[in-house]
Amino acid sequence: MHTDLPRWVERVISVPRFAPYLGALSGDRLVAWDLYQWNVQVSEAFYGPLHCLEICLRNAEHDQLRNRFGTDDWWRVAPLNMSEAAKVTAAKQKLARKDVRRPSADDVVTELSFGFWVSLLSRKYDRHLWVPALHRAFPYYSGSRESLRDNLQAMVFLRNRIMHHEPIHHRHLAADHVKIYTLLGYVEPQFASWLRAFDRVPEVLARRPEGTRR
């Protein structure tokens, strides 16, 4: 290892986890270390916007579905497929392990994943969820359900990479950032405007280390 690179880096981070950074930079260990550190920083910066997008999506969909089915725990009567029904069951089991004996509908909603809410926009739910209810969750959107779902699914993928500490430096992160705001704007443009006041992503993107841009 290069003498200027901390000797503990590969030992603590692990060789396999550091390898994608080395591979992206033709084995230059010092620049790869700079890229690794920046990847941590930009992942941290994206957490806030992605957090807001997930919260916004789940609450917008939840509001429309409880209106549609006339109950806060709409999943009891909605025609969910086996996959989504299993996710609701898993959310309840997780709450039980937390000793939440009588979970409220809001408790369950909080436990359901970003991916769950995006899955409700799948083609299989066109007739029973999208047409009668979920399209109203996006009052400022006029495109196809499929395009909306695909863009949200891309953000689920980004969120999961960040939460599992995976590299995101290879992505077109500026485009990802724009996409988050576009999706937020479909639900509530004022929420998107509020977020910009403390969003650190543009600042961190501008600090990408020299020699790591592809």
Coordinates of C-alpha atoms in Angstrom, one line a residue:
M1 CA 0.0 0.0 0.0
H2 CA 1.2 3.5 -0.8
T3 CA 2.9 5.0 2.3
D4 CA 0.8 8.1 2.2
L5 CA -2.4 6.1 2.5
P6 CA -3.4 5.2 6.1
R7 CA -2.3 1.6 6.7
W8 CA -5.6 0.7 8.3
V9 CA -7.8 1.6 5.3
E10 CA -8.0 -1.7 3.6
R11 CA -8.0 -3.6 6.9
V12 CA -10.9 -1.6 8.3
I13 CA -12.9 -1.0 5.2
S14 CA -12.0 -4.4 3.7
V15 CA -10.3 -5.1 0.4
P16 CA -13.6 -6.1 -1.4
R17 CA -15.3 -2.9 -0.4
F18 CA -12.4 -0.7 -1.4
A19 CA -11.9 -2.6 -4.7
P20 CA -14.7 -0.7 -6.7
Y21 CA -13.0 2.6 -5.9
L22 CA -9.6 1.3 -7.0
G23 CA -11.1 -0.2 -10.2
A24 CA -12.7 3.1 -11.1
L25 CA -9.4 4.9 -10.9
S26 CA -6.9 2.3 -12.4
G27 CA -5.6 1.3 -9.0
D28 CA -4.5 4.8 -7.8
R29 CA -4.9 4.2 -4.1
L30 CA -4.7 7.8 -2.9
V31 CA -7.3 9.1 -5.3
A32 CA -9.5 6.0 -4.7
W33 CA -9.4 7.0 -1.0
D34 CA -10.4 10.5 -1.8
L35 CA -13.3 9.1 -3.9
Y36 CA -14.3 6.8 -1.0
Q37 CA -14.5 9.6 1.4
W38 CA -16.5 11.8 -1.0
N39 CA -18.9 8.9 -1.6
V40 CA -19.6 8.8 2.1
Q41 CA -20.2 12.6 2.1
V42 CA -22.5 12.6 -1.0
S43 CA -24.5 9.6 0.3
E44 CA -25.0 11.5 3.6
A45 CA -26.2 14.6 1.6
F46 CA -28.7 12.6 -0.4
Y47 CA -30.2 11.1 2.7
G48 CA -32.3 14.2 3.4
P49 CA -33.9 14.6 0.0
L50 CA -34.6 10.9 -0.3
H51 CA -36.1 10.9 3.2
C52 CA -38.4 13.7 2.2
L53 CA -39.4 11.9 -1.0
E54 CA -40.2 8.7 0.8
I55 CA -42.3 10.5 3.5
C56 CA -44.1 12.5 0.8
L57 CA -44.9 9.5 -1.3
R58 CA -46.2 7.2 1.5
N59 CA -48.4 9.9 3.1
A60 CA -49.9 11.0 -0.3
E61 CA -50.7 7.4 -1.2
H62 CA -52.0 6.5 2.3
D63 CA -54.4 9.5 2.3
Q64 CA -55.8 8.5 -1.1
L65 CA -56.2 4.8 -0.2
R66 CA -57.9 5.4 3.1
N67 CA -60.3 7.8 1.3
R68 CA -60.9 5.2 -1.3
F69 CA -61.6 2.3 1.1
G70 CA -63.1 4.3 3.9
T71 CA -60.7 3.1 6.6
D72 CA -57.3 4.0 8.0
D73 CA -56.2 0.4 7.7
W74 CA -57.2 0.1 4.1
W75 CA -54.8 -2.9 3.5
R76 CA -57.4 -5.1 5.3
V77 CA -59.9 -4.6 2.4
A78 CA -57.8 -3.4 -0.6
P79 CA -57.1 -6.1 -3.2
L80 CA -53.4 -6.5 -2.5
N81 CA -51.4 -9.2 -4.2
M82 CA -49.6 -11.8 -2.1
S83 CA -46.3 -9.9 -2.3
E84 CA -47.6 -6.6 -0.9
A85 CA -49.9 -8.4 1.6
A86 CA -46.8 -10.2 2.9
K87 CA -45.0 -6.9 3.4
V88 CA -47.9 -5.6 5.5
T89 CA -47.8 -8.8 7.6
A90 CA -44.0 -8.3 8.0
A91 CA -44.5 -4.7 9.1
K92 CA -46.9 -5.9 11.8
Q93 CA -44.5 -8.6 13.0
K94 CA -41.7 -6.0 13.2
L95 CA -43.9 -3.8 15.4
A96 CA -44.8 -6.8 17.6
R97 CA -41.1 -7.4 18.1
K98 CA -40.8 -3.8 19.2
D99 CA -43.5 -4.6 21.8
V100 CA -46.1 -2.5 20.0
R101 CA -49.1 -4.6 21.0
R102 CA -51.9 -2.7 19.3
P103 CA -50.3 -0.9 16.4
S104 CA -52.3 1.9 14.9
A105 CA -52.6 2.4 11.2
D106 CA -50.0 5.1 11.3
D107 CA -47.6 2.6 13.0
V108 CA -48.0 0.2 10.2
V109 CA -47.6 2.9 7.5
T110 CA -44.3 4.0 9.1
E111 CA -43.0 0.4 9.0
L112 CA -43.8 -0.1 5.3
S113 CA -40.8 0.4 3.0
F114 CA -40.3 2.9 0.2
G115 CA -40.4 0.0 -2.2
F116 CA -43.8 -1.1 -0.9
W117 CA -45.3 2.3 -1.8
V118 CA -43.7 2.3 -5.2
S119 CA -45.0 -1.3 -5.8
L120 CA -48.6 0.0 -5.5
L121 CA -48.0 1.9 -8.7
S122 CA -47.3 -1.3 -10.7
R123 CA -49.5 -2.2 -13.6
K124 CA -51.2 -5.0 -11.6
Y125 CA -52.9 -2.3 -9.5
D126 CA -54.1 -0.1 -12.4
R127 CA -57.8 -1.0 -12.1
H128 CA -58.2 -1.2 -8.4
L129 CA -55.7 1.4 -7.0
W130 CA -54.3 3.7 -9.7
V131 CA -57.4 4.6 -11.6
P132 CA -59.8 5.1 -8.7
A133 CA -57.4 6.5 -6.2
L134 CA -53.6 6.7 -6.5
H135 CA -53.4 9.0 -9.5
R136 CA -54.9 11.7 -7.1
A137 CA -51.7 11.4 -5.0
F138 CA -49.9 13.2 -7.8
P139 CA -52.0 16.2 -8.6
Y140 CA -49.2 18.0 -10.6
Y141 CA -48.4 15.0 -12.8
S142 CA -49.9 14.3 -16.2
G143 CA -47.7 11.5 -17.6
S144 CA -48.1 7.8 -17.6
R145 CA -48.3 5.7 -14.5
E146 CA -45.5 3.5 -15.8
S147 CA -43.1 6.3 -16.3
L148 CA -43.9 7.7 -12.8
R149 CA -43.4 4.2 -11.3
D150 CA -40.0 3.7 -13.1
N151 CA -38.6 7.0 -11.9
L152 CA -39.7 6.3 -8.3
Q153 CA -38.2 2.8 -8.5
A154 CA -34.9 4.3 -9.6
M155 CA -34.9 6.4 -6.4
V156 CA -35.6 3.3 -4.4
F157 CA -32.5 1.7 -5.9
L158 CA -30.5 4.8 -5.1
R159 CA -31.8 4.9 -1.5
N160 CA -31.0 1.2 -1.0
R161 CA -27.5 1.6 -2.2
I162 CA -26.9 4.5 0.2
M163 CA -28.5 2.7 3.1
H164 CA -26.3 -0.4 2.4
H165 CA -23.2 1.7 2.1
E166 CA -22.6 0.9 -1.5
P167 CA -20.8 3.1 -4.1
I168 CA -22.9 5.7 -5.8
H169 CA -20.1 7.8 -7.3
H170 CA -20.6 6.1 -10.7
R171 CA -24.2 7.4 -11.1
H172 CA -25.3 10.6 -12.7
L173 CA -25.9 12.1 -9.3
A174 CA -26.9 15.6 -10.6
A175 CA -29.6 13.9 -12.6
D176 CA -30.7 11.9 -9.6
H177 CA -31.0 15.1 -7.6
V178 CA -33.1 16.8 -10.3
K179 CA -35.3 13.7 -10.4
I180 CA -36.0 13.8 -6.7
Y181 CA -37.3 17.4 -7.0
T182 CA -39.3 16.6 -10.0
L183 CA -41.0 13.7 -8.2
L184 CA -41.6 15.9 -5.1
G185 CA -43.1 18.5 -7.3
Y186 CA -45.7 16.1 -8.6
V187 CA -47.1 15.8 -5.1
E188 CA -46.5 19.2 -3.5
P189 CA -44.3 21.9 -5.1
Q190 CA -44.1 23.9 -1.9
F191 CA -42.5 20.9 -0.1
A192 CA -39.8 20.8 -2.8
S193 CA -39.2 24.5 -2.3
W194 CA -38.9 24.1 1.5
L195 CA -36.4 21.3 1.1
R196 CA -34.0 23.4 -1.1
A197 CA -33.3 25.7 1.9
F198 CA -31.1 23.0 3.6
D199 CA -30.3 20.6 0.8
R200 CA -26.6 20.0 0.8
V201 CA -26.3 17.9 -2.4
P202 CA -25.3 20.7 -4.8
E203 CA -22.6 21.8 -2.5
V204 CA -21.2 18.3 -2.1
L205 CA -21.4 17.5 -5.8
A206 CA -19.3 20.5 -6.4
R207 CA -16.6 19.2 -4.1
R208 CA -16.0 16.0 -6.0
P209 CA -12.2 15.3 -5.8
E210 CA -10.1 16.2 -8.7
G211 CA -9.1 13.2 -10.8
T212 CA -12.3 11.2 -9.9
R213 CA -14.6 12.5 -12.6
R214 CA -15.4 10.1 -15.4

